[in-house]
Coordinates of C-alpha atoms in Angstrom, one line a residue:
M1 CA -0.1 -0.1 -0.9
H2 CA 1.4 3.6 -1.4
S3 CA 0.6 6.6 1.3
V4 CA -0.5 9.7 -0.4
L5 CA -0.4 13.3 0.0
I6 CA -3.8 14.8 -1.5
I7 CA -2.2 19.0 -1.7
G8 CA -5.6 20.6 -2.6
C9 CA -9.0 19.7 -0.8
G10 CA -11.6 21.9 -3.6
S11 CA -13.0 20.3 -6.4
I12 CA -10.0 18.3 -8.8
G13 CA -8.6 17.9 -5.5
E14 CA -11.6 16.1 -3.6
R15 CA -11.9 14.1 -6.7
H16 CA -8.4 12.5 -6.7
L17 CA -8.2 11.8 -2.8
R18 CA -12.2 10.2 -3.9
C19 CA -10.3 8.0 -6.7
F20 CA -7.1 8.0 -5.5
Q21 CA -8.8 5.5 -2.7
K22 CA -11.0 3.8 -5.3
T23 CA -7.8 1.8 -5.9
G24 CA -7.6 0.0 -3.7
R25 CA -3.9 0.4 -3.4
C26 CA -3.1 3.3 -0.8
I27 CA -4.0 5.2 1.8
V28 CA -4.5 8.8 1.5
T29 CA -4.5 11.7 3.7
A30 CA -5.7 15.1 3.3
C31 CA -3.8 18.1 3.1
D32 CA -5.8 21.8 3.3
S33 CA -5.6 25.1 4.2
N34 CA -9.0 25.8 4.5
P35 CA -10.5 23.4 7.7
T36 CA -13.9 23.2 6.0
L37 CA -13.4 21.0 3.4
L38 CA -10.3 19.3 5.6
T39 CA -13.8 18.2 8.2
N40 CA -15.0 17.6 4.9
M41 CA -12.2 15.6 3.6
K42 CA -12.0 13.6 7.3
E43 CA -16.3 13.2 6.9
R44 CA -16.6 12.4 3.5
Y45 CA -13.7 9.7 3.2
G46 CA -12.6 8.9 6.4
A47 CA -9.2 10.6 5.7
A48 CA -6.1 12.0 7.5
T49 CA -6.4 15.3 7.1
F50 CA -2.6 18.0 7.6
A51 CA -3.7 21.8 7.5
S52 CA -0.2 22.8 6.2
L53 CA 1.9 20.6 4.1
D54 CA 5.0 21.6 5.9
T55 CA 3.4 19.8 9.5
A56 CA 2.4 17.1 6.7
L57 CA 6.1 16.3 5.9
A58 CA 7.4 16.3 9.3
E59 CA 4.7 14.2 10.9
G60 CA 3.6 12.2 7.6
K61 CA 5.3 9.2 6.4
F62 CA 4.3 9.5 2.4
D63 CA 5.5 8.2 -0.9
A64 CA 3.5 10.7 -3.4
A65 CA 2.2 13.2 -3.1
I66 CA -0.7 14.6 -5.5
V67 CA -1.1 18.2 -6.5
C68 CA -3.9 20.3 -6.7
T69 CA -3.4 24.4 -6.0
P70 CA -3.7 26.8 -7.8
A71 CA -1.1 26.8 -10.8
H72 CA 1.4 28.7 -9.5
L73 CA 2.3 27.3 -6.5
H74 CA 2.7 23.7 -8.8
L75 CA 6.5 24.4 -9.9
P76 CA 8.0 25.8 -6.1
M77 CA 5.6 22.9 -4.0
T78 CA 7.1 20.0 -6.1
M79 CA 10.2 20.6 -6.0
K80 CA 10.6 21.1 -1.6
L81 CA 8.0 18.1 -2.6
L82 CA 10.5 16.1 -4.4
R83 CA 13.2 16.4 -1.9
A84 CA 11.5 15.4 0.7
G85 CA 11.2 11.9 -1.1
L86 CA 8.4 11.2 -3.0
N87 CA 6.9 11.3 -6.2
V88 CA 4.6 13.9 -7.8
F89 CA 1.2 14.1 -9.8
I90 CA 1.0 18.5 -10.7
E91 CA -2.7 19.3 -11.5
K92 CA -2.8 20.5 -14.3
P93 CA -1.7 23.5 -15.8
L94 CA 1.9 22.7 -14.7
A95 CA 2.4 25.8 -14.5
I96 CA 1.7 29.9 -15.4
D97 CA 5.1 30.3 -16.6
M98 CA 8.2 29.3 -17.3
S99 CA 10.5 31.0 -14.7
L100 CA 11.5 27.5 -12.6
V101 CA 10.8 25.3 -15.0
P102 CA 15.2 24.7 -15.3
D103 CA 15.4 24.3 -11.6
T104 CA 13.2 22.1 -11.6
Q105 CA 13.9 19.7 -13.8
A106 CA 17.3 19.7 -12.7
T107 CA 14.8 18.4 -9.2
I108 CA 13.1 16.5 -10.7
A109 CA 17.3 14.7 -11.9
E110 CA 19.2 14.9 -9.3
S111 CA 15.4 12.9 -7.0
G112 CA 14.9 10.3 -9.3
R113 CA 11.3 9.6 -8.5
F114 CA 8.9 10.2 -11.1
V115 CA 6.8 12.8 -12.0
A116 CA 3.9 13.4 -14.0
V117 CA 0.6 15.9 -15.3
A118 CA -2.5 15.6 -14.4
Y119 CA -3.3 15.4 -18.5
V120 CA -6.7 13.1 -18.2
Y121 CA -7.0 12.7 -22.4
H122 CA -4.0 10.4 -21.5
S123 CA -6.5 8.0 -19.1
I124 CA -9.6 8.1 -21.6
P125 CA -9.3 4.4 -24.0
W126 CA -11.7 6.0 -26.5
V127 CA -8.3 9.1 -27.6
A128 CA -5.6 6.4 -26.0
E129 CA -6.3 3.9 -29.2
A130 CA -7.1 6.7 -32.4
R131 CA -3.6 7.5 -31.1
E132 CA -2.4 4.9 -31.3
F133 CA -4.8 3.8 -34.4
L134 CA -2.9 6.8 -35.9
K135 CA 1.2 5.7 -35.1
Q136 CA 0.7 2.9 -36.9
A137 CA 0.6 5.6 -40.1
Q138 CA -2.1 2.6 -42.1
L139 CA -4.8 6.4 -42.7
G140 CA -0.7 7.6 -44.0
R141 CA 1.1 11.3 -43.2
I142 CA -1.7 13.4 -40.4
L143 CA -1.8 16.5 -42.0
Q144 CA -4.8 18.1 -40.6
A145 CA -5.9 17.8 -37.1
S146 CA -9.1 19.7 -35.2
V147 CA -11.4 20.3 -32.4
V148 CA -14.1 21.6 -32.0
S149 CA -14.7 21.7 -27.3
G150 CA -18.1 23.3 -25.3
Q151 CA -19.9 22.5 -22.4
H152 CA -22.2 25.0 -19.9
F153 CA -19.2 25.5 -17.2
P154 CA -20.8 27.1 -14.8
S155 CA -23.3 23.6 -14.7
F156 CA -19.7 22.0 -13.8
R157 CA -18.6 24.6 -11.4
P158 CA -20.7 26.7 -9.2
A159 CA -18.0 28.8 -7.7
Y160 CA -16.2 29.5 -10.6
R161 CA -15.9 33.5 -9.8
E162 CA -13.9 32.6 -6.4
I163 CA -11.9 30.3 -6.9
Y164 CA -8.5 29.9 -9.2
Y165 CA -10.2 30.5 -12.4
A166 CA -11.4 34.3 -11.9
R167 CA -7.5 35.2 -11.8
H168 CA -5.2 34.5 -14.6
E169 CA -2.3 34.6 -11.9
S170 CA -3.9 31.4 -10.5
G171 CA -4.2 29.1 -13.8
G172 CA -7.6 30.8 -14.4
G173 CA -9.2 31.6 -17.9
A174 CA -10.5 29.5 -20.6
I175 CA -7.2 28.8 -22.3
Q176 CA -5.3 27.3 -18.8
D177 CA -7.7 25.7 -18.2
A178 CA -10.1 24.5 -20.4
L179 CA -8.3 25.0 -23.6
T180 CA -5.4 23.5 -21.7
H181 CA -6.7 20.1 -22.2
L182 CA -6.9 20.2 -25.7
A183 CA -4.1 21.5 -26.4
N184 CA -2.6 18.6 -24.2
A185 CA -4.0 16.0 -26.1
M186 CA -3.5 17.2 -30.0
E187 CA 0.3 17.7 -29.1
W188 CA -0.6 13.8 -27.8
I189 CA -1.8 12.6 -31.0
I190 CA 0.4 14.8 -33.8
G191 CA 2.7 16.2 -31.5
P192 CA 4.2 19.5 -30.2
C193 CA 3.1 23.0 -31.7
T194 CA 5.6 24.7 -33.1
R195 CA 3.0 28.5 -34.1
L196 CA 0.2 30.0 -33.5
Y197 CA -2.4 32.3 -33.4
C198 CA -5.6 32.9 -31.1
D199 CA -8.2 35.0 -30.7
A200 CA -10.0 35.6 -27.9
A201 CA -12.5 37.3 -25.5
H202 CA -14.4 37.5 -22.4
Q203 CA -17.9 36.5 -24.5
M204 CA -20.6 35.7 -20.6
L205 CA -19.5 34.5 -17.8
E206 CA -21.3 36.3 -15.2
G207 CA -18.3 38.1 -12.3
V208 CA -15.0 37.3 -13.9
S209 CA -13.7 39.3 -16.9
V210 CA -10.8 36.2 -18.1
E211 CA -11.2 35.0 -21.7
D212 CA -15.0 32.6 -21.6
T213 CA -14.3 31.7 -25.3
V214 CA -11.0 30.9 -27.6
N215 CA -10.2 30.9 -31.4
V216 CA -6.3 29.3 -32.4
S217 CA -5.0 28.2 -35.8
A218 CA -2.1 26.9 -34.7
R219 CA 1.3 24.7 -36.4
H220 CA 2.2 21.2 -35.0
G221 CA 5.7 20.6 -37.4
H222 CA 3.7 20.0 -41.3
V223 CA 0.0 19.5 -39.8
L224 CA -2.7 22.4 -39.7
A225 CA -4.6 22.6 -36.4
S226 CA -7.3 24.4 -35.6
F227 CA -9.2 25.3 -32.1
S228 CA -12.6 26.4 -31.2
M229 CA -14.2 26.1 -28.0
N230 CA -16.0 28.4 -25.0
Q231 CA -17.9 27.8 -21.4
F232 CA -21.3 28.3 -22.0
Q233 CA -23.2 26.8 -24.5
A234 CA -25.9 24.5 -23.6
Q235 CA -23.9 20.6 -24.6
N236 CA -20.6 19.4 -23.1
E237 CA -19.5 18.1 -26.4
T238 CA -15.7 17.7 -27.6
T239 CA -15.0 16.0 -31.2
F240 CA -11.4 16.1 -32.6
Y241 CA -10.8 15.5 -36.8
V242 CA -7.6 13.9 -38.4
G243 CA -7.0 14.0 -41.8
C244 CA -4.5 12.6 -43.7
E245 CA -3.0 11.5 -47.0
R246 CA -6.0 7.9 -47.2
G247 CA -8.3 8.8 -45.4
S248 CA -10.0 10.5 -41.4
V249 CA -10.5 9.5 -37.8
K250 CA -12.1 11.8 -35.4
I251 CA -13.2 11.5 -31.4
E252 CA -15.7 11.9 -30.0
L253 CA -15.4 12.7 -26.7
H254 CA -19.2 12.6 -25.4
A255 CA -20.1 9.3 -27.3
R256 CA -16.9 7.2 -25.6
R257 CA -16.4 6.7 -29.4
W258 CA -13.6 6.7 -32.5
G259 CA -13.9 6.0 -36.0
F260 CA -12.3 5.9 -38.8
M261 CA -12.8 6.5 -42.4
R262 CA -11.2 5.8 -45.8
H263 CA -11.5 7.3 -48.8
G264 CA -13.7 5.1 -50.9
E265 CA -16.2 4.7 -48.1
D266 CA -19.8 5.9 -47.5
D267 CA -19.4 6.0 -43.8
W268 CA -17.6 5.8 -40.4
T269 CA -16.5 2.4 -38.9
W270 CA -17.0 3.1 -35.2
K271 CA -15.4 2.2 -31.9
A272 CA -17.5 2.2 -29.1
T273 CA -16.7 2.0 -25.0
P274 CA -19.2 0.7 -23.1
P275 CA -21.0 3.7 -20.7
M276 CA -18.5 5.2 -17.5
E277 CA -18.8 7.6 -14.3
R278 CA -17.0 10.3 -14.5
D279 CA -14.9 9.2 -12.0
D280 CA -13.8 6.2 -13.5
L281 CA -11.3 8.5 -15.2
F282 CA -10.2 8.9 -12.4
I283 CA -9.4 6.3 -10.8
A284 CA -7.8 5.3 -13.4
Q285 CA -5.2 8.1 -14.2
A286 CA -4.3 6.6 -10.4
N287 CA -4.0 3.6 -11.2
D288 CA -2.0 5.3 -13.6
F289 CA 0.2 6.8 -11.8
I290 CA 0.6 4.5 -9.7
N291 CA 2.4 2.2 -11.7
G292 CA 4.5 4.6 -12.7
I293 CA 5.8 4.4 -8.7
E294 CA 6.4 0.9 -9.0
G295 CA 8.3 1.4 -13.1
K296 CA 5.6 -0.5 -14.6
P297 CA 4.5 1.2 -17.7
T298 CA 1.9 3.9 -18.1
S299 CA 0.6 6.5 -20.4
L300 CA 0.6 9.5 -18.0
A301 CA 1.4 13.3 -19.9
T302 CA 5.1 13.0 -18.2
F303 CA 6.2 16.5 -17.0
D304 CA 8.5 17.1 -19.8
E305 CA 4.9 17.5 -22.8
G306 CA 3.5 19.5 -19.4
V307 CA 6.1 21.9 -20.0
Q308 CA 5.4 22.1 -24.1
T309 CA 1.8 22.5 -23.4
L310 CA 2.5 25.0 -21.2
K311 CA 4.6 27.1 -23.7
F312 CA 1.5 26.8 -26.5
N313 CA -0.5 28.6 -23.0
Q314 CA 1.4 31.5 -22.4
A315 CA 2.0 31.2 -26.6
A316 CA -2.3 31.2 -26.8
L317 CA -2.1 34.4 -24.6
Q318 CA 0.4 36.3 -25.6
S319 CA -1.6 35.8 -29.1
A320 CA -4.6 37.0 -27.6
A321 CA -3.1 40.0 -26.6
S322 CA -1.0 40.6 -29.1
G323 CA -2.8 40.8 -31.9
A324 CA 0.7 38.6 -33.7
A325 CA 0.8 35.2 -34.5
V326 CA 3.4 33.3 -32.4
E327 CA 7.0 31.0 -33.1
I328 CA 7.2 28.0 -29.7
V329 CA 10.6 26.9 -29.8

């Protein structure tokens, strides 16, 4: 049994606590400075609790930690945890800028511990299956890709006005909160983004001024890509299209399926996944992280992949502010 410390017990921290418990492979402890949240974690899940990270590290014995704090705290906490000998799972986005990335990379190398980033699309079976199909190049080279996505964000995160989401400085806004998932998934499927132009605006969400609507035109090497998303539409839907030399692939996240169509065919060949609970994806992600701790194969986003997507986030914010395309190096 592993001993896992959850740092930050808001919405995503509570989900991680619950889902790591459900793996049956670890004992989970909660850490948060908010006493109400700690009481909830103790009463709902029977978790031991600590009110500060320093106290937790001084009094507890852990072999892993999940960092679920606002994004500007991710890398300082990650380095502290690595120096204390823990493996680390970092919530997205990795950070809000690149300033601490080199120091963190050096600390990871020195520690020899397992580090991954919580981009959950890596643990979605129908996304992973479509990616593997594309890697086999049965349809030839990838030439173009796009994703269209959106949801009614207030229904999923009613407290969005009071949490990190309300400020870019803590990892908020649609680019760092929602588009970052799509960017990381696209980079996982077709390769790193090398250039982008981003148009973004605050269109509807009440009580915040950060962007809730984003359009991006990008290049991933020779592949042309586009991203379109908003956080106010009625339907919760995400669809990826990938165009290749000899056919196309489509991933319908909301329908739990992916399919392909070769040139000359009249309809899609679909590969569907049976109905799942939302927690099932996060339980799979938790098991993947524990596998990584144990030296087993894992599909989780690596730290370097998280850095690449951080570059995408920063380029998108810069482009939206300047009105100019940005090269990513």
